[in-house]
Structure formats: structure tokens, C-alpha cells
Short mmCIF file of C-alpha atoms and ligand atoms in Angstrom, two decimals:
data_model
loop_
_atom_site.label_atom_id
_atom_site.label_comp_id
_atom_site.label_asym_id
_atom_site.label_seq_id
_atom_site.Cartn_x
_atom_site.Cartn_y
_atom_site.Cartn_z
CA MET A 513 0.00 0.00 0.00
CA LYS A 514 1.37 3.41 -0.94
CA THR A 515 1.10 6.44 1.30
CA ALA A 516 0.33 9.92 0.01
CA PHE A 517 0.41 13.29 1.74
CA ILE A 518 -1.87 16.02 0.34
CA THR A 519 -1.64 19.68 1.31
CA GLY A 520 -4.91 21.53 0.68
CA ILE A 521 -6.89 18.33 1.26
CA THR A 522 -9.95 20.34 2.36
CA GLY A 523 -10.04 22.20 -0.98
CA GLN A 524 -11.79 21.23 -4.21
CA ASP A 525 -8.86 19.33 -5.77
CA GLY A 526 -7.65 17.92 -2.45
CA ALA A 527 -11.03 16.27 -1.86
CA TYR A 528 -11.23 14.71 -5.34
CA LEU A 529 -7.59 13.60 -5.22
CA ALA A 530 -8.03 12.04 -1.76
CA LYS A 531 -11.04 10.09 -3.05
CA LEU A 532 -9.12 8.90 -6.12
CA LEU A 533 -6.14 7.72 -4.04
CA LEU A 534 -8.32 5.98 -1.44
CA ASP A 535 -10.11 4.18 -4.27
CA LYS A 536 -6.70 3.04 -5.51
CA GLY A 537 -5.85 1.61 -2.06
CA TYR A 538 -3.55 4.41 -0.81
CA GLU A 539 -3.22 5.43 2.82
CA VAL A 540 -4.04 9.14 2.61
CA HIS A 541 -2.68 11.82 4.94
CA GLY A 542 -3.72 15.44 4.68
CA GLY A 543 -2.45 18.76 5.98
CA VAL A 544 -5.06 21.09 7.47
CA ARG A 545 -4.53 24.56 8.88
CA ARG A 546 -5.96 25.61 12.20
CA ILE A 547 -9.19 27.58 11.83
CA SER A 548 -11.76 28.44 14.51
CA GLN A 549 -14.42 26.19 13.03
CA PRO A 550 -12.94 23.15 11.25
CA ASP A 551 -14.62 22.67 7.89
CA ARG A 552 -14.20 19.35 6.09
CA VAL A 553 -17.44 19.65 4.20
CA ARG A 554 -16.06 18.57 0.81
CA LEU A 555 -14.48 15.44 2.28
CA GLU A 556 -17.77 14.72 4.05
CA GLN A 557 -19.72 15.24 0.82
CA LEU A 558 -17.53 12.62 -0.85
CA GLY A 559 -17.98 10.32 2.19
CA ILE A 560 -14.24 10.01 2.93
CA ALA A 561 -13.54 12.33 5.90
CA GLN A 562 -13.27 9.41 8.34
CA ARG A 563 -10.66 7.64 6.22
CA ILE A 564 -8.09 10.44 6.18
CA HIS A 565 -5.20 10.93 8.61
CA PHE A 566 -5.19 14.66 9.36
CA HIS A 567 -2.12 16.66 10.42
CA ASP A 568 -1.72 20.29 11.46
CA PHE A 569 -0.12 22.05 8.52
CA ASP A 570 0.27 25.65 7.49
CA LEU A 571 2.09 26.81 4.38
CA THR A 572 3.56 29.74 6.31
CA GLU A 573 5.11 27.61 9.11
CA PRO A 574 8.43 26.09 7.96
CA ASN A 575 8.96 24.17 11.23
CA GLY A 576 5.59 22.45 10.88
CA ILE A 577 6.34 21.57 7.26
CA PHE A 578 9.63 20.00 8.33
CA ARG A 579 8.03 18.07 11.22
CA VAL A 580 5.20 16.57 9.20
CA ILE A 581 7.58 15.41 6.48
CA ARG A 582 9.70 13.76 9.15
CA GLN A 583 6.67 12.07 10.78
CA VAL A 584 4.75 10.64 7.83
CA GLU A 585 6.41 7.91 5.78
CA MET A 586 5.13 9.09 2.45
CA ASP A 587 5.71 7.83 -1.09
CA GLU A 588 4.01 10.78 -2.78
CA PHE A 589 3.54 14.42 -1.75
CA TYR A 590 0.91 16.52 -3.54
CA ASN A 591 1.24 20.26 -2.85
CA LEU A 592 -2.26 21.57 -3.56
CA ALA A 593 -2.58 24.11 -0.73
CA ALA A 594 -2.46 27.74 -1.77
CA GLN A 595 -4.05 31.15 -1.49
CA SER A 596 -5.87 30.20 -4.69
CA PHE A 597 -8.13 33.18 -5.37
CA VAL A 598 -6.55 35.52 -7.92
CA GLY A 599 -8.66 38.54 -6.91
CA THR A 600 -7.51 38.36 -3.29
CA SER A 601 -3.85 38.23 -4.31
CA TRP A 602 -3.87 42.00 -4.94
CA GLU A 603 -5.13 42.54 -1.38
CA LEU A 604 -2.75 40.00 0.23
CA PRO A 605 0.30 40.05 -2.06
CA VAL A 606 2.94 39.27 0.58
CA TYR A 607 0.94 36.45 2.14
CA THR A 608 0.26 35.06 -1.35
CA ALA A 609 3.98 35.13 -2.11
CA GLN A 610 4.72 33.25 1.11
CA ALA A 611 1.99 30.64 0.71
CA ASP A 612 2.17 30.07 -3.05
CA GLY A 613 5.87 30.74 -3.62
CA LEU A 614 8.19 30.43 -0.62
CA ALA A 615 6.34 27.49 0.94
CA VAL A 616 7.12 25.41 -2.15
CA VAL A 617 10.87 25.65 -1.60
CA GLN A 618 10.41 24.96 2.11
CA ILE A 619 8.57 21.72 1.26
CA LEU A 620 11.05 20.74 -1.44
CA ASP A 621 14.01 21.41 0.82
CA ALA A 622 12.53 19.39 3.68
CA LEU A 623 11.88 16.52 1.25
CA ARG A 624 15.42 16.81 -0.10
CA THR A 625 16.81 16.58 3.45
CA LEU A 626 14.47 13.96 4.95
CA ARG A 627 12.84 11.93 2.14
CA PRO A 628 14.57 12.53 -1.19
CA GLU A 629 12.86 9.46 -2.71
CA THR A 630 9.36 10.91 -2.22
CA ARG A 631 7.64 11.88 -5.46
CA PHE A 632 6.45 15.49 -5.46
CA TYR A 633 3.61 17.22 -7.33
CA GLN A 634 3.36 21.02 -7.54
CA ALA A 635 0.04 22.68 -8.40
CA SER A 636 1.13 25.12 -11.08
CA THR A 637 -1.40 27.06 -13.08
CA SER A 638 -2.37 28.51 -16.45
CA GLU A 639 -2.52 31.85 -14.63
CA MET A 640 1.28 31.88 -15.13
CA PHE A 641 0.67 32.45 -18.88
CA GLY A 642 -1.25 35.65 -18.06
CA LEU A 643 -0.79 37.94 -21.03
CA VAL A 644 -0.46 35.01 -23.35
CA GLN A 645 2.59 34.87 -25.60
CA GLU A 646 1.35 31.96 -27.71
CA VAL A 647 -2.04 30.42 -28.59
CA PRO A 648 -2.73 27.74 -27.48
CA GLN A 649 -0.48 27.65 -24.42
CA ARG A 650 1.78 24.65 -23.88
CA GLU A 651 4.63 23.62 -21.54
CA THR A 652 7.16 25.69 -23.51
CA THR A 653 5.12 28.90 -23.78
CA ARG A 654 6.84 31.92 -22.23
CA LEU A 655 5.32 32.90 -18.89
CA TYR A 656 3.88 36.42 -18.36
CA PRO A 657 1.89 36.43 -15.08
CA ARG A 658 -0.65 39.21 -14.52
CA SER A 659 -1.38 38.96 -10.78
CA PRO A 660 0.55 38.55 -7.51
CA TYR A 661 -0.93 35.03 -7.48
CA GLY A 662 0.50 34.28 -10.93
CA VAL A 663 3.90 35.70 -9.98
CA ALA A 664 4.07 33.59 -6.78
CA LYS A 665 3.08 30.46 -8.72
CA VAL A 666 5.85 31.13 -11.26
CA TYR A 667 8.36 30.91 -8.40
CA GLY A 668 6.81 27.63 -7.22
CA HIS A 669 6.95 26.29 -10.76
CA TYR A 670 10.59 27.16 -11.41
CA ILE A 671 11.83 26.03 -8.00
CA THR A 672 10.18 22.65 -8.62
CA MET A 673 12.07 22.36 -11.91
CA ASN A 674 15.24 23.54 -10.21
CA TYR A 675 15.10 20.93 -7.40
CA ARG A 676 14.42 18.24 -10.01
CA GLU A 677 17.47 19.31 -12.00
CA SER A 678 19.75 20.13 -9.04
CA PHE A 679 19.05 17.14 -6.79
CA ASN A 680 17.57 14.61 -9.21
CA MET A 681 14.30 14.65 -7.27
CA HIS A 682 11.12 13.19 -8.77
CA ALA A 683 9.39 16.59 -8.76
CA SER A 684 6.68 17.31 -11.34
CA SER A 685 4.64 20.37 -12.01
CA GLY A 686 1.12 20.26 -13.42
CA ILE A 687 0.20 23.42 -15.34
CA LEU A 688 -3.51 23.10 -14.89
CA PHE A 689 -6.07 25.23 -16.68
CA ASN A 690 -9.26 26.15 -14.80
CA HIS A 691 -11.11 23.14 -13.47
CA GLU A 692 -14.41 23.31 -11.68
CA SER A 693 -17.02 21.08 -10.05
CA PRO A 694 -19.95 21.19 -7.65
CA LEU A 695 -17.26 21.42 -4.91
CA ARG A 696 -15.76 24.62 -6.36
CA GLY A 697 -15.32 27.56 -3.96
CA LYS A 698 -18.28 29.94 -4.09
CA GLU A 699 -16.27 33.05 -5.04
CA PHE A 700 -14.93 31.60 -8.32
CA VAL A 701 -16.94 32.78 -11.29
CA THR A 702 -18.44 29.45 -12.40
CA ARG A 703 -19.80 28.52 -8.98
CA LYS A 704 -20.91 32.10 -8.31
CA ILE A 705 -22.97 31.87 -11.50
CA THR A 706 -24.46 28.41 -10.89
CA LEU A 707 -25.38 29.19 -7.27
CA ALA A 708 -27.07 32.47 -8.19
CA LEU A 709 -28.96 30.99 -11.15
CA ALA A 710 -30.10 28.03 -9.04
CA ALA A 711 -31.53 30.46 -6.46
CA LEU A 712 -33.33 32.35 -9.26
CA ALA A 713 -34.72 29.05 -10.60
CA HIS A 714 -36.12 28.37 -7.12
CA GLY A 715 -38.09 31.63 -7.25
CA GLY A 716 -35.43 34.07 -6.07
CA SER A 717 -35.09 37.55 -7.50
CA GLU A 718 -31.42 38.55 -7.01
CA PRO A 719 -29.43 38.74 -10.28
CA VAL A 720 -25.84 37.56 -10.24
CA VAL A 721 -23.46 40.54 -10.28
CA LEU A 722 -20.26 39.90 -12.26
CA GLY A 723 -17.25 41.75 -13.64
CA ASN A 724 -15.59 41.16 -17.02
CA LEU A 725 -17.88 38.94 -19.14
CA ASP A 726 -15.48 38.88 -22.11
CA ALA A 727 -12.63 36.99 -20.40
CA ARG A 728 -12.13 33.50 -21.81
CA ARG A 729 -11.20 30.41 -19.85
CA ASP A 730 -10.42 26.79 -20.75
CA TRP A 731 -12.69 25.04 -18.24
CA GLY A 732 -12.61 21.34 -17.39
CA PHE A 733 -13.92 19.09 -14.63
CA ALA A 734 -11.77 18.79 -11.46
CA GLY A 735 -12.42 15.04 -11.20
CA ASP A 736 -10.63 14.53 -14.54
CA TYR A 737 -7.71 16.76 -13.56
CA VAL A 738 -6.78 14.98 -10.31
CA GLU A 739 -6.42 11.78 -12.35
CA GLY A 740 -3.79 13.65 -14.41
CA MET A 741 -1.91 14.69 -11.24
CA TRP A 742 -1.70 11.07 -10.11
CA ARG A 743 -0.55 9.91 -13.54
CA MET A 744 2.31 12.44 -13.47
CA LEU A 745 3.72 10.83 -10.33
CA GLN A 746 3.49 7.32 -11.79
CA GLN A 747 5.96 8.17 -14.60
CA ASP A 748 9.55 6.87 -14.38
CA VAL A 749 10.86 10.36 -15.06
CA ALA A 750 9.43 13.54 -13.54
CA ASP A 751 8.34 16.29 -15.92
CA ASP A 752 5.92 19.21 -16.41
CA TYR A 753 2.56 18.82 -18.11
CA VAL A 754 -0.31 21.05 -19.25
CA LEU A 755 -3.77 19.71 -18.39
CA ALA A 756 -6.49 21.49 -20.38
CA THR A 757 -9.43 20.79 -22.68
CA GLY A 758 -8.30 22.88 -25.68
CA VAL A 759 -11.67 24.70 -25.72
CA THR A 760 -12.07 28.29 -24.57
CA THR A 761 -15.34 29.94 -23.52
CA THR A 762 -16.32 33.45 -22.42
CA ILE A 763 -17.87 34.08 -19.02
CA ARG A 764 -21.00 35.20 -20.90
CA ASP A 765 -21.27 31.82 -22.64
CA PHE A 766 -20.78 29.96 -19.36
CA VAL A 767 -23.76 31.94 -18.03
CA ARG A 768 -25.74 30.81 -21.11
CA TYR A 769 -24.87 27.12 -20.58
CA ALA A 770 -25.75 27.23 -16.88
CA ALA A 771 -28.99 29.16 -17.48
CA GLU A 772 -30.11 26.75 -20.18
CA ALA A 773 -29.47 23.81 -17.83
CA LEU A 774 -32.01 25.42 -15.48
CA ASP A 775 -34.55 25.91 -18.26
CA MET A 776 -33.91 29.64 -18.68
CA ASP A 777 -33.48 31.49 -21.96
CA PRO A 778 -31.03 34.36 -21.29
CA VAL A 779 -31.05 37.48 -23.47
CA PHE A 780 -28.06 39.81 -23.09
CA ASP A 781 -28.47 43.53 -23.63
CA GLY A 782 -26.26 46.62 -23.26
CA GLU A 783 -22.50 47.05 -22.98
CA GLY A 784 -19.80 47.38 -20.32
CA THR A 785 -21.15 48.01 -16.83
CA SER A 786 -24.63 48.63 -18.34
CA GLU A 787 -24.87 45.07 -19.67
CA THR A 788 -27.65 42.91 -18.24
CA ALA A 789 -29.22 39.55 -19.00
CA THR A 790 -32.91 38.73 -18.70
CA ASP A 791 -34.64 35.36 -18.80
CA ARG A 792 -37.01 35.54 -21.78
CA LYS A 793 -39.29 32.92 -20.19
CA SER A 794 -39.87 34.49 -16.77
CA GLY A 795 -38.95 38.09 -17.63
CA LYS A 796 -36.61 38.17 -14.60
CA LYS A 797 -33.33 40.04 -14.67
CA ILE A 798 -30.68 37.37 -14.03
CA LEU A 799 -27.38 39.25 -14.46
CA GLU A 800 -25.83 42.66 -13.88
CA VAL A 801 -22.27 43.94 -14.27
CA SER A 802 -20.39 45.92 -11.62
CA GLU A 803 -17.02 47.64 -11.69
CA LYS A 804 -16.39 46.05 -8.28
CA PHE A 805 -15.59 42.66 -9.84
CA PHE A 806 -13.12 43.86 -12.48
CA ARG A 807 -9.44 43.14 -11.73
CA PRO A 808 -6.49 45.57 -11.78
CA ALA A 809 -4.96 43.44 -14.57
CA GLU A 810 -6.86 40.78 -16.45
CA VAL A 811 -6.00 37.47 -18.10
CA ASP A 812 -8.15 37.82 -21.20
CA LEU A 813 -7.66 34.49 -22.90
CA LEU A 814 -6.60 31.03 -21.80
CA ILE A 815 -6.63 27.99 -24.03
CA GLY A 816 -4.35 25.05 -23.36
CA ASP A 817 -2.77 22.40 -25.54
CA PRO A 818 -2.84 19.09 -23.60
CA ALA A 819 -1.04 17.12 -26.37
CA LYS A 820 1.94 16.15 -24.19
CA ALA A 821 -0.31 14.84 -21.38
CA ARG A 822 -2.37 12.93 -23.93
CA GLU A 823 0.69 11.35 -25.49
CA LYS A 824 2.84 10.64 -22.42
CA LEU A 825 0.24 10.16 -19.68
CA GLY A 826 -2.66 8.83 -21.77
CA TRP A 827 -4.73 11.58 -20.11
CA GLU A 828 -7.93 12.96 -21.69
CA PRO A 829 -10.52 15.34 -20.22
CA LYS A 830 -13.93 13.67 -20.35
CA VAL A 831 -16.36 16.47 -19.46
CA SER A 832 -17.15 19.31 -21.91
CA VAL A 833 -17.72 22.86 -20.67
CA GLY A 834 -21.45 22.59 -21.46
CA ALA A 835 -21.77 19.36 -19.48
CA LEU A 836 -19.74 20.92 -16.65
CA ALA A 837 -22.03 23.97 -16.44
CA GLN A 838 -25.02 21.65 -16.43
CA MET A 839 -23.51 19.41 -13.71
CA MET A 840 -22.79 22.40 -11.47
CA ALA A 841 -26.12 24.18 -12.07
CA ARG A 842 -28.13 21.01 -11.41
CA ALA A 843 -26.11 20.22 -8.26
CA ASP A 844 -26.71 23.74 -6.90
CA TYR A 845 -30.38 23.56 -7.81
CA ASP A 846 -30.73 20.22 -5.97
CA GLY A 847 -28.66 21.52 -3.06
CA LEU A 848 -31.02 24.46 -2.56
CA LYS A 849 -34.16 22.32 -2.52
P1 NAP B 1455 -9.08 25.60 -3.12
O1 NAP B 1455 -10.37 24.87 -3.26
O2 NAP B 1455 -9.11 27.05 -2.86
O3 NAP B 1455 -8.26 24.87 -1.95
C1 NAP B 1455 -7.09 25.45 -1.41
C2 NAP B 1455 -6.62 24.61 -0.25
O4 NAP B 1455 -5.45 25.20 0.30
C3 NAP B 1455 -7.65 24.50 0.90
O5 NAP B 1455 -7.59 23.20 1.45
C4 NAP B 1455 -7.11 25.51 1.90
O6 NAP B 1455 -7.46 25.24 3.23
C5 NAP B 1455 -5.60 25.30 1.71
N1 NAP B 1455 -4.82 26.41 2.23
C6 NAP B 1455 -4.94 27.71 1.90
N2 NAP B 1455 -4.04 28.45 2.59
C7 NAP B 1455 -3.36 27.58 3.38
C8 NAP B 1455 -2.31 27.72 4.33
N3 NAP B 1455 -1.78 28.92 4.62
N4 NAP B 1455 -1.85 26.61 4.94
C9 NAP B 1455 -2.36 25.40 4.67
N5 NAP B 1455 -3.37 25.20 3.80
C10 NAP B 1455 -3.86 26.27 3.15
O7 NAP B 1455 -8.17 25.37 -4.42
P2 NAP B 1455 -8.28 24.25 -5.57
O8 NAP B 1455 -9.15 24.77 -6.64
O9 NAP B 1455 -8.53 22.94 -4.96
O10 NAP B 1455 -6.80 24.30 -6.16
C11 NAP B 1455 -5.78 23.43 -5.67
C12 NAP B 1455 -4.42 23.96 -6.10
O11 NAP B 1455 -4.36 24.01 -7.53
C13 NAP B 1455 -4.11 25.37 -5.63
O12 NAP B 1455 -2.72 25.41 -5.38
C14 NAP B 1455 -4.45 26.25 -6.82
O13 NAP B 1455 -3.70 27.43 -6.77
C15 NAP B 1455 -4.05 25.34 -7.96
N6 NAP B 1455 -4.76 25.48 -9.22
C16 NAP B 1455 -6.12 25.43 -9.25
C17 NAP B 1455 -6.79 25.50 -10.47
C18 NAP B 1455 -8.28 25.42 -10.54
O14 NAP B 1455 -8.83 25.82 -11.59
N7 NAP B 1455 -8.96 24.90 -9.53
C19 NAP B 1455 -6.04 25.63 -11.66
C20 NAP B 1455 -4.66 25.66 -11.58
C21 NAP B 1455 -4.01 25.56 -10.36
P3 NAP B 1455 -8.86 25.80 3.89
O15 NAP B 1455 -9.88 24.75 3.55
O16 NAP B 1455 -8.53 25.89 5.33
O17 NAP B 1455 -9.13 27.11 3.24
O1 G4F B 1456 -13.21 32.04 -11.59
P1 G4F B 1456 -12.07 32.98 -11.47
O2 G4F B 1456 -11.96 33.75 -10.20
O3 G4F B 1456 -10.78 32.15 -11.80
P2 G4F B 1456 -9.29 32.55 -12.26
O4 G4F B 1456 -8.96 33.94 -11.92
O5 G4F B 1456 -9.15 32.16 -13.69
O6 G4F B 1456 -8.41 31.61 -11.33
C1 G4F B 1456 -8.70 30.22 -11.19
O7 G4F B 1456 -8.06 29.51 -12.22
C2 G4F B 1456 -6.62 29.58 -12.20
C3 G4F B 1456 -6.13 28.76 -13.40
O8 G4F B 1456 -5.99 29.62 -14.51
C4 G4F B 1456 -6.15 29.00 -10.88
F1 G4F B 1456 -4.80 28.99 -10.85
C5 G4F B 1456 -6.71 29.81 -9.73
O9 G4F B 1456 -6.30 29.21 -8.50
C6 G4F B 1456 -8.22 29.77 -9.80
O10 G4F B 1456 -8.66 28.45 -9.58
O11 G4F B 1456 -12.14 34.06 -12.65
C7 G4F B 1456 -12.24 33.67 -13.99
C8 G4F B 1456 -12.51 34.89 -14.86
C9 G4F B 1456 -11.58 36.07 -14.63
O12 G4F B 1456 -11.21 36.58 -15.89
C10 G4F B 1456 -12.43 37.09 -13.90
O13 G4F B 1456 -12.09 38.45 -14.15
O14 G4F B 1456 -13.82 35.36 -14.56
C11 G4F B 1456 -13.80 36.77 -14.51
N1 G4F B 1456 -14.90 37.24 -13.69
C12 G4F B 1456 -15.91 38.07 -14.13
N2 G4F B 1456 -16.74 38.32 -13.12
C13 G4F B 1456 -15.11 36.98 -12.40
C14 G4F B 1456 -16.28 37.66 -12.04
N3 G4F B 1456 -14.41 36.21 -11.53
C15 G4F B 1456 -14.90 36.11 -10.27
N4 G4F B 1456 -14.25 35.32 -9.39
N5 G4F B 1456 -16.04 36.78 -9.86
C16 G4F B 1456 -16.75 37.58 -10.71
O15 G4F B 1456 -17.76 38.18 -10.33
#
């Protein structure tokens, strides 16, 4: 039986990855930070909370990182914990740099010292491509981050490559494009949309208020993406891989897909902050735009090329963006019943 340690186990990806590894027969350990009201709701929703070995862990506490790596005899270490919300990274830039950048080298260095044989996965991100220098984006595309989050993740990405090359560690970095699910955090745009539309479908009257509707994202299903993470660590040689669908969609079109899944017929009208959407069937206003949700610098377009992952890992995304929007909208509708 293999043993895996997952940081960020209470997050969206941590929960799906823990489930995948338990199903494969792993002993799963997870790092959780101290908060006043422990919240393991995603792990409970997947019915696995009781099967996890929890450890105190905070990305900003190097001594704790060192101790947990000494204590747990792990074969694989998945570093999924992060300050993962791009918008907040302009408000908490130093914390974001510590959690998403510096903590990566603290983990790698503790592994190098205590367990150099452990295989390591770093959660890198398409946000590193930022102002994209090539379309579609692949492993070799030049990075141009557009947020303190993206900048911190670039450090994590390069230090993972550097420890692999310097110390021959099995350290891989997954450059994952946006992946969503019914377990997605409520502030991310997809879940914000599906939750608000589900409430409207139940008779509510509050439109969802969004920022830039023209941004494009390559959205996949988180359940597919954690399978790719695991496959990276099963390779003989560590490497970096893009996981993406190769399809890009505007925020506006994601709203359309989610609305249609809830039997609405959205009609968009107006421009900029005056743009609205109304459901033709009920006549209700379902969307407004506010300056408040625009970012100081935007990533306008993301579209990934997953050819290397397909070829080397045999990895394919299985859920289309339309099916994803439907899955999330229906789950939120059922959850609000
Ligand atoms: P998420 O749902 O926001 O989960 C983040 C996890 O990190 C949570 O378990 C959170 O714990 C934990 N965490 C945050 N700050 C911490 C700290 N200081 N110490 C210890 N744990 C801390 O994120 P996700 O969507 O699962 O993403 C997983 C990873 O992939 C992140 O590194 C993210 O940046 C990266 N990524 C995500 C996507 C995507 O589209 N989802 C794409 C590319 C890369 P609490 O539960 O206590 O908050
Ligand atoms: O859903 P988002 O907040 O995700 P974003 O910024 O792309 O980041 C996510 O994906 C990254 C991978 O590329 C991860 F690394 C990161 O951890 C996270 O999981 O925003 C998506 C887009 C942006 O262009 C944003 O400006 O949606 C636009 N948007 C428009 N209105 C909004 C809103 N985003 C949010 N969160 N809320 C809005 O009201």
C-alpha cells in the first residue's frame, strides 16, 4: 500500500484527489490549517472524511512543514494548498507570495533533506501564462503572469524544476487550466454563476453581479484533472505537463450554458457596466455587471494544448464545458431544494 500526503486536502482538488487515491488503495494523509471552526465539508460530501489521517499544517510555518515530512512515511507528496483566489492576491500580495511561492521551496528542501525518494507534485497554473505569448499555451510557452498570485506560482513552478534538475528529485509540475465542479469555492466565477442561477430558478429575484464577461477560460472538470496529477507521479521520469481541454469559452457563454441547464433562456443587452441579461421565459433580470468585480490586470484568454499529457500520460478530459455547467447548475439547484 502506498502512502500519500496532500496539502490543501480540504479544498476542491484535495477532496477529489483524496477520493481517487483511497479508491486506488492508498493510505491518505492530509495537511489542514488551524481555523476556529474546522470545515471538512467537501471530504464529508464525498464520504471520505473518516478515512483520512489529518495533520496540522500551514504553508507559512516552515517548522511544521519539516516536522510533518519527518513524521509521515510518504511515497508521494501533492502540494495543492495555496491562497488560490486571484482577486484576493492584490489585497494580500505578501501572504500570497509566502503561501504560493516560498512554501514550495520549504517543502522541497525538507523533502530533499528527509525523504529525497518521495515523489512530489506542484500545483502550477495557467494563470502563469497571463498575457499570453502563444495560442494555445503549452509547456514551452513563455510565462507572463498578470497577478501577484501568478507571480508567486511562477516561483513555485521554477523552484520545482530547479530541485528536479539540481538534486535529481522526482518533482513534477502540473500546469492546470481552470477546473471546476460542484465542490468549487463559491467566489470563483463558475460557482458564483451556478449558485445564483439556481436560487433564481427556485423563485429568487437577485441577479448575479459579475465583472468582465469577455474573459475566456479553458474550463474542465476537477475530477478529470486529479487523475492527471496522479498519472504524473506514476511516470519513471518527472516532468511538467499542461492539463487542459483545448476549448475556450467566455464568461458570458458559461452563463448561457448554466442558465439553459435550469430551463432559462437568457437574453443579453447593453455594454460594459450597463450590460444585463434577462430570462425571456420568466422576464426576470438574471445578471448585472459591476465595476467592483473587475481586476487591476486581467488574463483575457486562456486555451491550453494538452497534447503532451495525452501522449505521455494517456490523459484525456472527459467532461465538456457545457456538461460541466449543467452538472454544477443542477447540483446547486438540488442543493437548494
Ligand atoms: P481551493 O479549493 O481554494 O483549496 C485550497 C486549499 O489550500 C484548501 O484546502 C485551503 O485550506 C488550503 N490552504 C490555503 N491556505 C493555506 C495555508 N496557509 N496553509 C495550509 N493550507 C492552506 O483550491 P483548488 O481549486 O482545490 O486548487 C488546488 C491547487 O491548484 C491550488 O494550489 C491552486 O492554486 C491550484 N490550481 C487550481 C486551479 C483550478 O482551476 N482549480 C487551476 C490551476 C491551479 P482551507 O480549507 O482551510 O481554506
Ligand atoms: O473564476 P475565477 O476567479 O478564476 P481565475 O482567476 O481564472 O483563477 C482560477 O483559475 C486559475 C487557473 O488559470 C487558478 F490557478 C486559480 O487558483 C483559480 O482556480 O475568474 C475567472 C474569470 C476572470 O477573468 C475574472 O475576471 O472570470 C472573470 N470574472 C468576471 N466576473 C469573475 C467575475 N471572476 C470572479 N471570481 N467573480 C466575478 O464576479
